[in-house]
Amino acid sequence: MQKNIYSLLIISVCLFTIPIRAQYQNIIVGNSINTYEPFEPSIVVNPYNTSHILIGANSDNYYYSTDGGMNWQHGVLNSSFGVIGDPCVLVDQNGNYYYFHLVPNMSRVVCQKTNSIGGSWSNGSYTGVNGTKDNDKEWATIDQDNGNVYVAWAQFDEHGSFNTLDSSEIQLSRSTDGGLTWSVPVVVSDRKGNAQGSNYSDHAPMPAIGPNNELYVTWMGPEGLMFDKSTDEGLTWLQNDINVSGFHINWLVFNVPGVEIVPGFPIINCDLSSSVYNGNIYICWTDQRNGYNDTDVWLTKSSDAGLSWSPPIRVNDDGPGRHQFFAWMTIDQTNGYLYFVFYDRRNY
């Protein structure tokens, strides 16, 4: 979980007021009903009804729009397990919405569900319980072909521990009944990281679905940016993880002015469109390979189902000595176009 706090959620909507000119309007989504102001937002647009948009934000906020983002309603998520953040929101092919989050004692990963935008949320199901171990930074994906729901997370013997006997690893669980029940977690990562929750931990996994129902997972590990894949719905994985970067990455940055901590968590997307890019896998992240005062956004691509990866491409096009951070990436699955968003300090 990240502790930077922002006072408002703002969404940018493109309004085509005349055929040759586009005006970008910033719309305030909302602030908080409870103690925490919203931050770490997760957003999903329903591809089957693009007027419906759902946002989750720390620690327990959700916002939804039924008119393409022009107007918003605000609610607070409640569960008997507790709600403490790291939100991930998804929608399936039947219009069901999912809200994944952690709990106050980090003992499990919870999935709450509603069958309609603005509907009542279930109390939630959970996975990841393993004695006294801690779970962090879960992320989920849905296979829109078969309805399988997958969630991956980092599990720590004790999160934040400097004991060399404590470690971290990447785990994954699957639901075949719309998030009602979950499989026994499997360990995805081959090598354990330390338990500090920093640059030498196994951390921040993100799953994605391939064009033939492959399951891909990327994360940051002690050796660098890692990747693994399963072709049997998450039951088994490659014999050896693939090191995408080839070397260790300091993805956790502490020197961006005015920001307490800047994680460069990897974001993975796979092209499922009918374009010539179908099957391409992309991973985006941030690091400071170009200098202590130069945080950049990077992209790498695989065209062979993750077996090999292109040299990294720098996404931001500014000169040296500025910070670009808090990056995210998504694909327009109608044409294969990539879109990026990040904080840009090139003018400051």
mmCIF file of C-alpha atoms in Angstrom:
data_model
loop_
_atom_site.group_PDB
_atom_site.id
_atom_site.type_symbol
_atom_site.label_atom_id
_atom_site.label_comp_id
_atom_site.label_asym_id
_atom_site.label_seq_id
_atom_site.Cartn_x
_atom_site.Cartn_y
_atom_site.Cartn_z
ATOM 1 C CA MET A 1 0.000 0.000 0.000
ATOM 2 C CA GLN A 2 1.128 3.545 -0.697
ATOM 3 C CA LYS A 3 0.575 6.444 1.693
ATOM 4 C CA ASN A 4 0.597 9.482 -0.581
ATOM 5 C CA ILE A 5 -2.723 11.314 -0.284
ATOM 6 C CA TYR A 6 -4.416 13.425 -2.927
ATOM 7 C CA SER A 7 -7.452 15.547 -2.189
ATOM 8 C CA LEU A 8 -9.558 14.970 -5.299
ATOM 9 C CA LEU A 9 -10.062 12.466 -8.073
ATOM 10 C CA ILE A 10 -10.164 14.175 -11.454
ATOM 11 C CA ILE A 11 -10.940 12.572 -14.802
ATOM 12 C CA SER A 12 -10.231 14.102 -18.189
ATOM 13 C CA VAL A 13 -12.972 13.699 -20.772
ATOM 14 C CA CYS A 14 -12.613 14.559 -24.458
ATOM 15 C CA LEU A 15 -15.664 16.416 -25.760
ATOM 16 C CA PHE A 16 -15.862 16.704 -29.538
ATOM 17 C CA THR A 17 -17.786 19.949 -29.764
ATOM 18 C CA ILE A 18 -17.041 20.578 -33.448
ATOM 19 C CA PRO A 19 -15.702 18.137 -36.049
ATOM 20 C CA ILE A 20 -12.148 19.487 -36.285
ATOM 21 C CA ARG A 21 -11.474 20.559 -32.729
ATOM 22 C CA ALA A 22 -11.343 18.621 -29.449
ATOM 23 C CA GLN A 23 -11.624 20.243 -26.041
ATOM 24 C CA TYR A 24 -10.387 18.366 -22.981
ATOM 25 C CA GLN A 25 -12.467 19.029 -19.913
ATOM 26 C CA ASN A 26 -11.354 18.093 -16.405
ATOM 27 C CA ILE A 27 -14.211 16.746 -14.300
ATOM 28 C CA ILE A 28 -14.029 16.316 -10.532
ATOM 29 C CA VAL A 29 -15.075 12.770 -9.725
ATOM 30 C CA GLY A 30 -15.283 13.340 -5.975
ATOM 31 C CA ASN A 31 -13.444 13.363 -2.692
ATOM 32 C CA SER A 32 -13.888 11.181 0.373
ATOM 33 C CA ILE A 33 -16.812 10.464 2.675
ATOM 34 C CA ASN A 34 -14.615 8.970 5.385
ATOM 35 C CA THR A 35 -11.159 9.748 6.786
ATOM 36 C CA TYR A 36 -8.915 9.116 3.793
ATOM 37 C CA GLU A 37 -8.901 11.333 0.754
ATOM 38 C CA PRO A 38 -8.961 9.242 -2.454
ATOM 39 C CA PHE A 39 -5.679 8.044 -3.956
ATOM 40 C CA GLU A 40 -4.308 5.032 -5.854
ATOM 41 C CA PRO A 41 -7.353 5.021 -8.161
ATOM 42 C CA SER A 42 -8.282 2.029 -10.318
ATOM 43 C CA ILE A 43 -10.685 2.575 -13.206
ATOM 44 C CA VAL A 44 -12.607 0.323 -15.586
ATOM 45 C CA VAL A 45 -14.831 1.191 -18.539
ATOM 46 C CA ASN A 46 -17.448 -1.439 -19.365
ATOM 47 C CA PRO A 47 -16.560 -2.462 -22.956
ATOM 48 C CA TYR A 48 -20.134 -3.660 -23.503
ATOM 49 C CA ASN A 49 -21.612 -0.333 -22.358
ATOM 50 C CA THR A 50 -18.951 2.362 -22.524
ATOM 51 C CA SER A 51 -21.164 4.915 -20.756
ATOM 52 C CA HIS A 52 -20.656 2.920 -17.548
ATOM 53 C CA ILE A 53 -17.403 3.618 -15.676
ATOM 54 C CA LEU A 54 -16.330 2.435 -12.223
ATOM 55 C CA ILE A 55 -13.475 3.800 -10.089
ATOM 56 C CA GLY A 56 -12.095 2.415 -6.842
ATOM 57 C CA ALA A 57 -9.807 4.511 -4.644
ATOM 58 C CA ASN A 58 -8.142 4.136 -1.243
ATOM 59 C CA SER A 59 -9.128 3.293 1.173
ATOM 60 C CA ASP A 60 -12.755 2.273 0.666
ATOM 61 C CA ASN A 61 -14.184 4.662 -1.915
ATOM 62 C CA TYR A 62 -15.960 3.825 -5.149
ATOM 63 C CA TYR A 63 -17.340 6.140 -7.808
ATOM 64 C CA TYR A 64 -19.474 5.339 -10.821
ATOM 65 C CA SER A 65 -20.790 7.119 -13.872
ATOM 66 C CA THR A 66 -23.561 6.064 -16.242
ATOM 67 C CA ASP A 67 -23.061 8.895 -18.747
ATOM 68 C CA GLY A 68 -19.500 8.386 -19.921
ATOM 69 C CA GLY A 69 -17.833 10.247 -17.048
ATOM 70 C CA MET A 70 -19.721 13.536 -17.090
ATOM 71 C CA ASN A 71 -21.457 12.971 -13.736
ATOM 72 C CA TRP A 72 -20.497 10.743 -10.816
ATOM 73 C CA GLN A 73 -22.037 9.013 -7.806
ATOM 74 C CA HIS A 74 -19.972 8.157 -4.727
ATOM 75 C CA GLY A 75 -20.195 5.272 -2.300
ATOM 76 C CA VAL A 76 -18.197 3.587 0.466
ATOM 77 C CA LEU A 77 -17.309 -0.104 0.339
ATOM 78 C CA ASN A 78 -18.017 -2.178 3.427
ATOM 79 C CA SER A 79 -17.084 -5.764 4.267
ATOM 80 C CA SER A 80 -16.977 -7.840 7.435
ATOM 81 C CA PHE A 81 -13.339 -8.612 6.520
ATOM 82 C CA GLY A 82 -12.453 -4.894 6.468
ATOM 83 C CA VAL A 83 -11.318 -2.670 3.597
ATOM 84 C CA ILE A 84 -7.877 -1.030 3.608
ATOM 85 C CA GLY A 85 -6.949 -0.235 0.029
ATOM 86 C CA ASP A 86 -4.954 -1.310 -3.019
ATOM 87 C CA PRO A 87 -8.174 -1.243 -5.072
ATOM 88 C CA CYS A 88 -8.513 -3.112 -8.371
ATOM 89 C CA VAL A 89 -11.834 -2.847 -10.232
ATOM 90 C CA LEU A 90 -12.920 -5.048 -13.157
ATOM 91 C CA VAL A 91 -16.011 -5.885 -15.197
ATOM 92 C CA ASP A 92 -16.896 -9.225 -16.819
ATOM 93 C CA GLN A 93 -18.786 -10.121 -19.991
ATOM 94 C CA ASN A 94 -22.076 -10.302 -18.074
ATOM 95 C CA GLY A 95 -21.841 -6.784 -16.658
ATOM 96 C CA ASN A 96 -20.765 -7.883 -13.168
ATOM 97 C CA TYR A 97 -18.330 -5.541 -11.427
ATOM 98 C CA TYR A 98 -15.528 -6.691 -9.099
ATOM 99 C CA TYR A 99 -13.652 -4.719 -6.445
ATOM 100 C CA PHE A 100 -10.467 -6.381 -5.108
ATOM 101 C CA HIS A 101 -8.739 -4.979 -2.033
ATOM 102 C CA LEU A 102 -6.636 -5.770 1.029
ATOM 103 C CA VAL A 103 -7.759 -5.961 4.659
ATOM 104 C CA PRO A 104 -6.382 -4.095 7.709
ATOM 105 C CA ASN A 105 -4.217 -6.974 8.981
ATOM 106 C CA MET A 106 -3.074 -7.939 5.444
ATOM 107 C CA SER A 107 -4.171 -11.536 6.068
ATOM 108 C CA ARG A 108 -6.119 -12.034 2.821
ATOM 109 C CA VAL A 109 -7.132 -10.663 -0.561
ATOM 110 C CA VAL A 110 -10.863 -9.876 -0.760
ATOM 111 C CA CYS A 111 -13.103 -9.789 -3.832
ATOM 112 C CA GLN A 112 -16.448 -7.967 -3.605
ATOM 113 C CA LYS A 113 -18.953 -8.063 -6.443
ATOM 114 C CA THR A 114 -22.080 -6.326 -7.727
ATOM 115 C CA ASN A 115 -24.212 -7.381 -10.682
ATOM 116 C CA SER A 116 -24.826 -3.843 -11.926
ATOM 117 C CA ILE A 117 -23.242 -0.404 -11.963
ATOM 118 C CA GLY A 118 -24.338 1.345 -8.779
ATOM 119 C CA GLY A 119 -25.751 -1.894 -7.322
ATOM 120 C CA SER A 120 -25.212 -3.335 -3.864
ATOM 121 C CA TRP A 121 -21.850 -4.963 -3.190
ATOM 122 C CA SER A 122 -21.489 -8.452 -1.767
ATOM 123 C CA ASN A 123 -19.723 -8.925 1.557
ATOM 124 C CA GLY A 124 -16.915 -10.561 -0.414
ATOM 125 C CA SER A 125 -14.978 -13.772 -0.872
ATOM 126 C CA TYR A 126 -11.272 -14.132 -0.183
ATOM 127 C CA THR A 127 -8.047 -15.958 -0.944
ATOM 128 C CA GLY A 128 -4.436 -15.764 0.219
ATOM 129 C CA VAL A 129 -4.868 -16.780 3.866
ATOM 130 C CA ASN A 130 -1.647 -18.500 4.970
ATOM 131 C CA GLY A 131 -1.070 -18.483 8.711
ATOM 132 C CA THR A 132 0.260 -15.135 9.856
ATOM 133 C CA LYS A 133 1.742 -14.147 6.485
ATOM 134 C CA ASP A 134 0.998 -10.752 4.903
ATOM 135 C CA ASN A 135 -0.420 -10.045 1.450
ATOM 136 C CA ASP A 136 0.228 -6.870 -0.537
ATOM 137 C CA LYS A 137 -0.356 -5.288 -3.947
ATOM 138 C CA GLU A 138 -2.942 -7.615 -5.439
ATOM 139 C CA TRP A 139 -4.103 -7.222 -9.030
ATOM 140 C CA ALA A 140 -6.667 -9.198 -10.990
ATOM 141 C CA THR A 141 -7.826 -9.929 -14.529
ATOM 142 C CA ILE A 142 -10.762 -11.699 -16.184
ATOM 143 C CA ASP A 143 -10.676 -14.061 -19.152
ATOM 144 C CA GLN A 144 -13.649 -12.757 -21.108
ATOM 145 C CA ASP A 145 -13.854 -16.018 -23.107
ATOM 146 C CA ASN A 146 -14.368 -18.482 -20.271
ATOM 147 C CA GLY A 147 -15.164 -16.173 -17.355
ATOM 148 C CA ASN A 148 -12.182 -17.238 -15.224
ATOM 149 C CA VAL A 149 -11.103 -14.601 -12.725
ATOM 150 C CA TYR A 150 -7.435 -14.524 -11.675
ATOM 151 C CA VAL A 151 -5.830 -12.543 -8.879
ATOM 152 C CA ALA A 152 -2.100 -12.326 -8.097
ATOM 153 C CA TRP A 153 -0.385 -10.768 -5.095
ATOM 154 C CA ALA A 154 2.881 -10.598 -3.180
ATOM 155 C CA GLN A 155 2.963 -12.665 0.011
ATOM 156 C CA PHE A 156 5.439 -11.804 2.787
ATOM 157 C CA ASP A 157 6.440 -13.825 5.820
ATOM 158 C CA GLU A 158 6.213 -10.460 7.577
ATOM 159 C CA HIS A 159 5.822 -7.333 5.480
ATOM 160 C CA GLY A 160 8.588 -4.838 6.187
ATOM 161 C CA SER A 161 10.773 -7.343 8.052
ATOM 162 C CA PHE A 162 14.564 -6.993 7.909
ATOM 163 C CA ASN A 163 15.035 -10.513 9.241
ATOM 164 C CA THR A 164 17.053 -12.380 6.610
ATOM 165 C CA LEU A 165 15.013 -15.520 7.306
ATOM 166 C CA ASP A 166 11.815 -13.758 6.159
ATOM 167 C CA SER A 167 11.019 -13.672 2.444
ATOM 168 C CA SER A 168 8.432 -12.759 -0.212
ATOM 169 C CA GLU A 169 6.974 -14.553 -3.224
ATOM 170 C CA ILE A 170 4.329 -14.088 -5.916
ATOM 171 C CA GLN A 171 1.115 -16.100 -5.592
ATOM 172 C CA LEU A 172 -1.988 -16.516 -7.762
ATOM 173 C CA SER A 173 -5.482 -17.877 -7.291
ATOM 174 C CA ARG A 174 -8.313 -18.593 -9.748
ATOM 175 C CA SER A 175 -12.102 -18.448 -9.531
ATOM 176 C CA THR A 176 -14.269 -20.352 -12.012
ATOM 177 C CA ASP A 177 -17.601 -19.281 -10.494
ATOM 178 C CA GLY A 178 -17.547 -15.517 -10.778
ATOM 179 C CA GLY A 179 -15.543 -14.820 -7.641
ATOM 180 C CA LEU A 180 -17.643 -16.904 -5.239
ATOM 181 C CA THR A 181 -14.836 -19.360 -4.430
ATOM 182 C CA TRP A 182 -11.091 -19.473 -5.092
ATOM 183 C CA SER A 183 -8.544 -22.174 -5.834
ATOM 184 C CA VAL A 184 -5.679 -23.025 -3.521
ATOM 185 C CA PRO A 185 -2.996 -20.398 -4.326
ATOM 186 C CA VAL A 186 -0.027 -21.428 -6.448
ATOM 187 C CA VAL A 187 3.440 -19.889 -6.235
ATOM 188 C CA VAL A 188 4.382 -18.208 -9.517
ATOM 189 C CA SER A 189 7.848 -16.854 -8.711
ATOM 190 C CA ASP A 190 10.828 -19.219 -8.733
ATOM 191 C CA ARG A 191 13.105 -17.124 -6.543
ATOM 192 C CA LYS A 192 12.040 -15.543 -3.274
ATOM 193 C CA GLY A 193 12.780 -11.918 -2.471
ATOM 194 C CA ASN A 194 13.417 -10.380 0.932
ATOM 195 C CA ALA A 195 10.502 -9.278 3.117
ATOM 196 C CA GLN A 196 11.311 -5.563 3.289
ATOM 197 C CA GLY A 197 8.766 -4.588 0.626
ATOM 198 C CA SER A 198 11.448 -2.757 -1.332
ATOM 199 C CA ASN A 199 13.747 -3.138 -4.340
ATOM 200 C CA TYR A 200 14.864 -6.663 -3.449
ATOM 201 C CA SER A 201 11.447 -8.099 -2.643
ATOM 202 C CA ASP A 202 9.116 -9.990 -4.953
ATOM 203 C CA HIS A 203 6.472 -7.352 -5.415
ATOM 204 C CA ALA A 204 3.631 -5.839 -7.441
ATOM 205 C CA PRO A 205 2.466 -8.700 -9.682
ATOM 206 C CA MET A 206 0.020 -7.998 -12.494
ATOM 207 C CA PRO A 207 -1.723 -10.665 -14.611
ATOM 208 C CA ALA A 208 -3.007 -10.467 -18.202
ATOM 209 C CA ILE A 209 -4.822 -12.781 -20.611
ATOM 210 C CA GLY A 210 -3.426 -13.869 -23.997
ATOM 211 C CA PRO A 211 -5.337 -14.473 -27.252
ATOM 212 C CA ASN A 212 -5.497 -18.240 -26.685
ATOM 213 C CA ASN A 213 -6.441 -18.031 -22.988
ATOM 214 C CA GLU A 214 -2.800 -17.934 -21.890
ATOM 215 C CA LEU A 215 -2.234 -16.393 -18.476
ATOM 216 C CA TYR A 216 0.696 -13.993 -18.109
ATOM 217 C CA VAL A 217 2.110 -12.466 -14.913
ATOM 218 C CA THR A 218 4.805 -9.814 -14.500
ATOM 219 C CA TRP A 219 6.364 -8.493 -11.286
ATOM 220 C CA MET A 220 9.473 -6.889 -9.846
ATOM 221 C CA GLY A 221 11.942 -9.297 -8.214
ATOM 222 C CA PRO A 222 15.485 -9.165 -6.801
ATOM 223 C CA GLU A 223 16.925 -9.953 -10.250
ATOM 224 C CA GLY A 224 14.832 -7.461 -12.214
ATOM 225 C CA LEU A 225 11.582 -7.239 -14.164
ATOM 226 C CA MET A 226 10.183 -10.778 -14.258
ATOM 227 C CA PHE A 227 7.632 -12.655 -16.392
ATOM 228 C CA ASP A 228 5.967 -16.059 -16.263
ATOM 229 C CA LYS A 229 3.129 -17.709 -18.160
ATOM 230 C CA SER A 230 0.659 -20.563 -17.869
ATOM 231 C CA THR A 231 -1.202 -22.337 -20.663
ATOM 232 C CA ASP A 232 -3.449 -24.390 -18.379
ATOM 233 C CA GLU A 233 -5.432 -21.687 -16.570
ATOM 234 C CA GLY A 234 -2.804 -21.005 -13.914
ATOM 235 C CA LEU A 235 -2.215 -24.571 -12.746
ATOM 236 C CA THR A 236 1.398 -24.866 -13.950
ATOM 237 C CA TRP A 237 4.020 -22.344 -15.046
ATOM 238 C CA LEU A 238 7.268 -22.170 -16.977
ATOM 239 C CA GLN A 239 10.106 -24.166 -15.450
ATOM 240 C CA ASN A 240 12.106 -20.944 -15.140
ATOM 241 C CA ASP A 241 10.868 -17.367 -14.805
ATOM 242 C CA ILE A 242 11.921 -15.082 -17.656
ATOM 243 C CA ASN A 243 14.018 -12.068 -16.665
ATOM 244 C CA VAL A 244 12.691 -9.382 -19.007
ATOM 245 C CA SER A 245 15.143 -6.665 -17.981
ATOM 246 C CA GLY A 246 18.171 -8.931 -17.613
ATOM 247 C CA PHE A 247 19.382 -7.074 -14.535
ATOM 248 C CA HIS A 248 18.188 -5.728 -11.188
ATOM 249 C CA ILE A 249 15.990 -2.603 -11.290
ATOM 250 C CA ASN A 250 15.637 -0.074 -8.478
ATOM 251 C CA TRP A 251 11.942 0.430 -9.137
ATOM 252 C CA LEU A 252 11.227 2.080 -5.792
ATOM 253 C CA VAL A 253 12.263 5.745 -5.930
ATOM 254 C CA PHE A 254 12.482 8.124 -2.960
ATOM 255 C CA ASN A 255 13.924 11.325 -4.453
ATOM 256 C CA VAL A 256 11.136 12.861 -6.547
ATOM 257 C CA PRO A 257 10.623 16.330 -4.994
ATOM 258 C CA GLY A 258 7.395 16.669 -3.050
ATOM 259 C CA VAL A 259 6.496 12.970 -3.234
ATOM 260 C CA GLU A 260 7.221 10.582 -0.375
ATOM 261 C CA ILE A 261 7.692 7.460 -2.479
ATOM 262 C CA VAL A 262 7.428 6.649 -6.211
ATOM 263 C CA PRO A 263 7.008 2.966 -7.062
ATOM 264 C CA GLY A 264 7.634 1.918 -10.657
ATOM 265 C CA PHE A 265 5.284 -1.061 -10.599
ATOM 266 C CA PRO A 266 5.103 -2.944 -13.905
ATOM 267 C CA ILE A 267 1.907 -2.755 -15.966
ATOM 268 C CA ILE A 268 1.216 -5.581 -18.436
ATOM 269 C CA ASN A 269 -1.236 -5.634 -21.348
ATOM 270 C CA CYS A 270 -1.785 -8.111 -24.167
ATOM 271 C CA ASP A 271 -3.271 -7.183 -27.531
ATOM 272 C CA LEU A 272 -6.492 -9.141 -28.122
ATOM 273 C CA SER A 273 -7.675 -7.019 -31.041
ATOM 274 C CA SER A 274 -8.077 -8.234 -34.618
ATOM 275 C CA SER A 275 -5.285 -5.878 -35.699
ATOM 276 C CA VAL A 276 -1.824 -6.869 -36.923
ATOM 277 C CA TYR A 277 -0.638 -6.421 -33.312
ATOM 278 C CA ASN A 278 -2.750 -9.307 -32.005
ATOM 279 C CA GLY A 279 -0.852 -11.341 -29.408
ATOM 280 C CA ASN A 280 1.760 -8.690 -28.639
ATOM 281 C CA ILE A 281 2.522 -8.407 -24.917
ATOM 282 C CA TYR A 282 3.620 -5.052 -23.507
ATOM 283 C CA ILE A 283 5.109 -4.176 -20.122
ATOM 284 C CA CYS A 284 5.487 -0.601 -18.882
ATOM 285 C CA TRP A 285 7.364 0.592 -15.773
ATOM 286 C CA THR A 286 9.501 3.469 -14.453
ATOM 287 C CA ASP A 287 13.075 3.582 -13.177
ATOM 288 C CA GLN A 288 16.132 5.870 -12.910
ATOM 289 C CA ARG A 289 18.637 4.141 -15.191
ATOM 290 C CA ASN A 290 19.411 7.544 -16.717
ATOM 291 C CA GLY A 291 20.340 9.175 -13.434
ATOM 292 C CA TYR A 292 19.305 9.951 -9.889
ATOM 293 C CA ASN A 293 17.351 13.039 -10.974
ATOM 294 C CA ASP A 294 15.880 11.484 -14.121
ATOM 295 C CA THR A 295 12.944 9.109 -13.662
ATOM 296 C CA ASP A 296 11.642 7.746 -16.986
ATOM 297 C CA VAL A 297 8.776 5.652 -18.320
ATOM 298 C CA TRP A 298 9.827 2.514 -20.206
ATOM 299 C CA LEU A 299 8.127 0.023 -22.502
ATOM 300 C CA THR A 300 9.139 -3.413 -23.731
ATOM 301 C CA LYS A 301 7.318 -5.744 -26.131
ATOM 302 C CA SER A 302 7.151 -9.455 -26.848
ATOM 303 C CA SER A 303 5.804 -10.881 -30.109
ATOM 304 C CA ASP A 304 6.402 -14.544 -29.253
ATOM 305 C CA ALA A 305 4.149 -15.081 -26.216
ATOM 306 C CA GLY A 306 6.726 -13.751 -23.775
ATOM 307 C CA LEU A 307 9.715 -15.899 -24.664
ATOM 308 C CA SER A 308 11.808 -12.922 -25.821
ATOM 309 C CA TRP A 309 11.539 -9.177 -25.264
ATOM 310 C CA SER A 310 12.550 -6.050 -27.157
ATOM 311 C CA PRO A 311 15.099 -3.580 -25.800
ATOM 312 C CA PRO A 312 13.280 -1.004 -23.636
ATOM 313 C CA ILE A 313 11.877 2.087 -25.345
ATOM 314 C CA ARG A 314 11.646 5.360 -23.433
ATOM 315 C CA VAL A 315 8.056 6.602 -23.611
ATOM 316 C CA ASN A 316 8.555 10.191 -22.425
ATOM 317 C CA ASP A 317 10.354 12.452 -24.909
ATOM 318 C CA ASP A 318 11.759 15.224 -22.680
ATOM 319 C CA GLY A 319 15.386 16.152 -22.135
ATOM 320 C CA PRO A 320 17.490 14.735 -19.293
ATOM 321 C CA GLY A 321 17.162 15.693 -15.644
ATOM 322 C CA ARG A 322 13.379 15.588 -15.130
ATOM 323 C CA HIS A 323 10.985 13.124 -13.502
ATOM 324 C CA GLN A 324 8.183 11.138 -15.145
ATOM 325 C CA PHE A 325 6.439 8.760 -12.742
ATOM 326 C CA PHE A 326 3.187 7.065 -11.598
ATOM 327 C CA ALA A 327 2.789 5.581 -15.072
ATOM 328 C CA TRP A 328 -0.032 3.428 -16.388
ATOM 329 C CA MET A 329 -0.698 1.847 -19.770
ATOM 330 C CA THR A 330 -3.712 0.359 -21.533
ATOM 331 C CA ILE A 331 -4.687 -0.980 -24.960
ATOM 332 C CA ASP A 332 -7.621 -0.040 -27.144
ATOM 333 C CA GLN A 333 -8.700 -3.596 -27.921
ATOM 334 C CA THR A 334 -10.530 -2.470 -31.066
ATOM 335 C CA ASN A 335 -7.352 -1.438 -32.895
ATOM 336 C CA GLY A 336 -4.287 -2.305 -30.802
ATOM 337 C CA TYR A 337 -3.341 1.303 -29.987
ATOM 338 C CA LEU A 338 -1.384 1.846 -26.752
ATOM 339 C CA TYR A 339 -2.165 4.691 -24.363
ATOM 340 C CA PHE A 340 -0.017 5.934 -21.476
ATOM 341 C CA VAL A 341 -0.629 8.302 -18.585
ATOM 342 C CA PHE A 342 2.004 9.566 -16.148
ATOM 343 C CA TYR A 343 2.989 12.532 -14.017
ATOM 344 C CA ASP A 344 5.270 14.802 -16.054
ATOM 345 C CA ARG A 345 7.799 17.161 -14.431
ATOM 346 C CA ARG A 346 9.564 18.274 -17.614
ATOM 347 C CA ASN A 347 8.554 21.910 -17.070
ATOM 348 C CA TYR A 348 9.479 22.050 -13.383
#
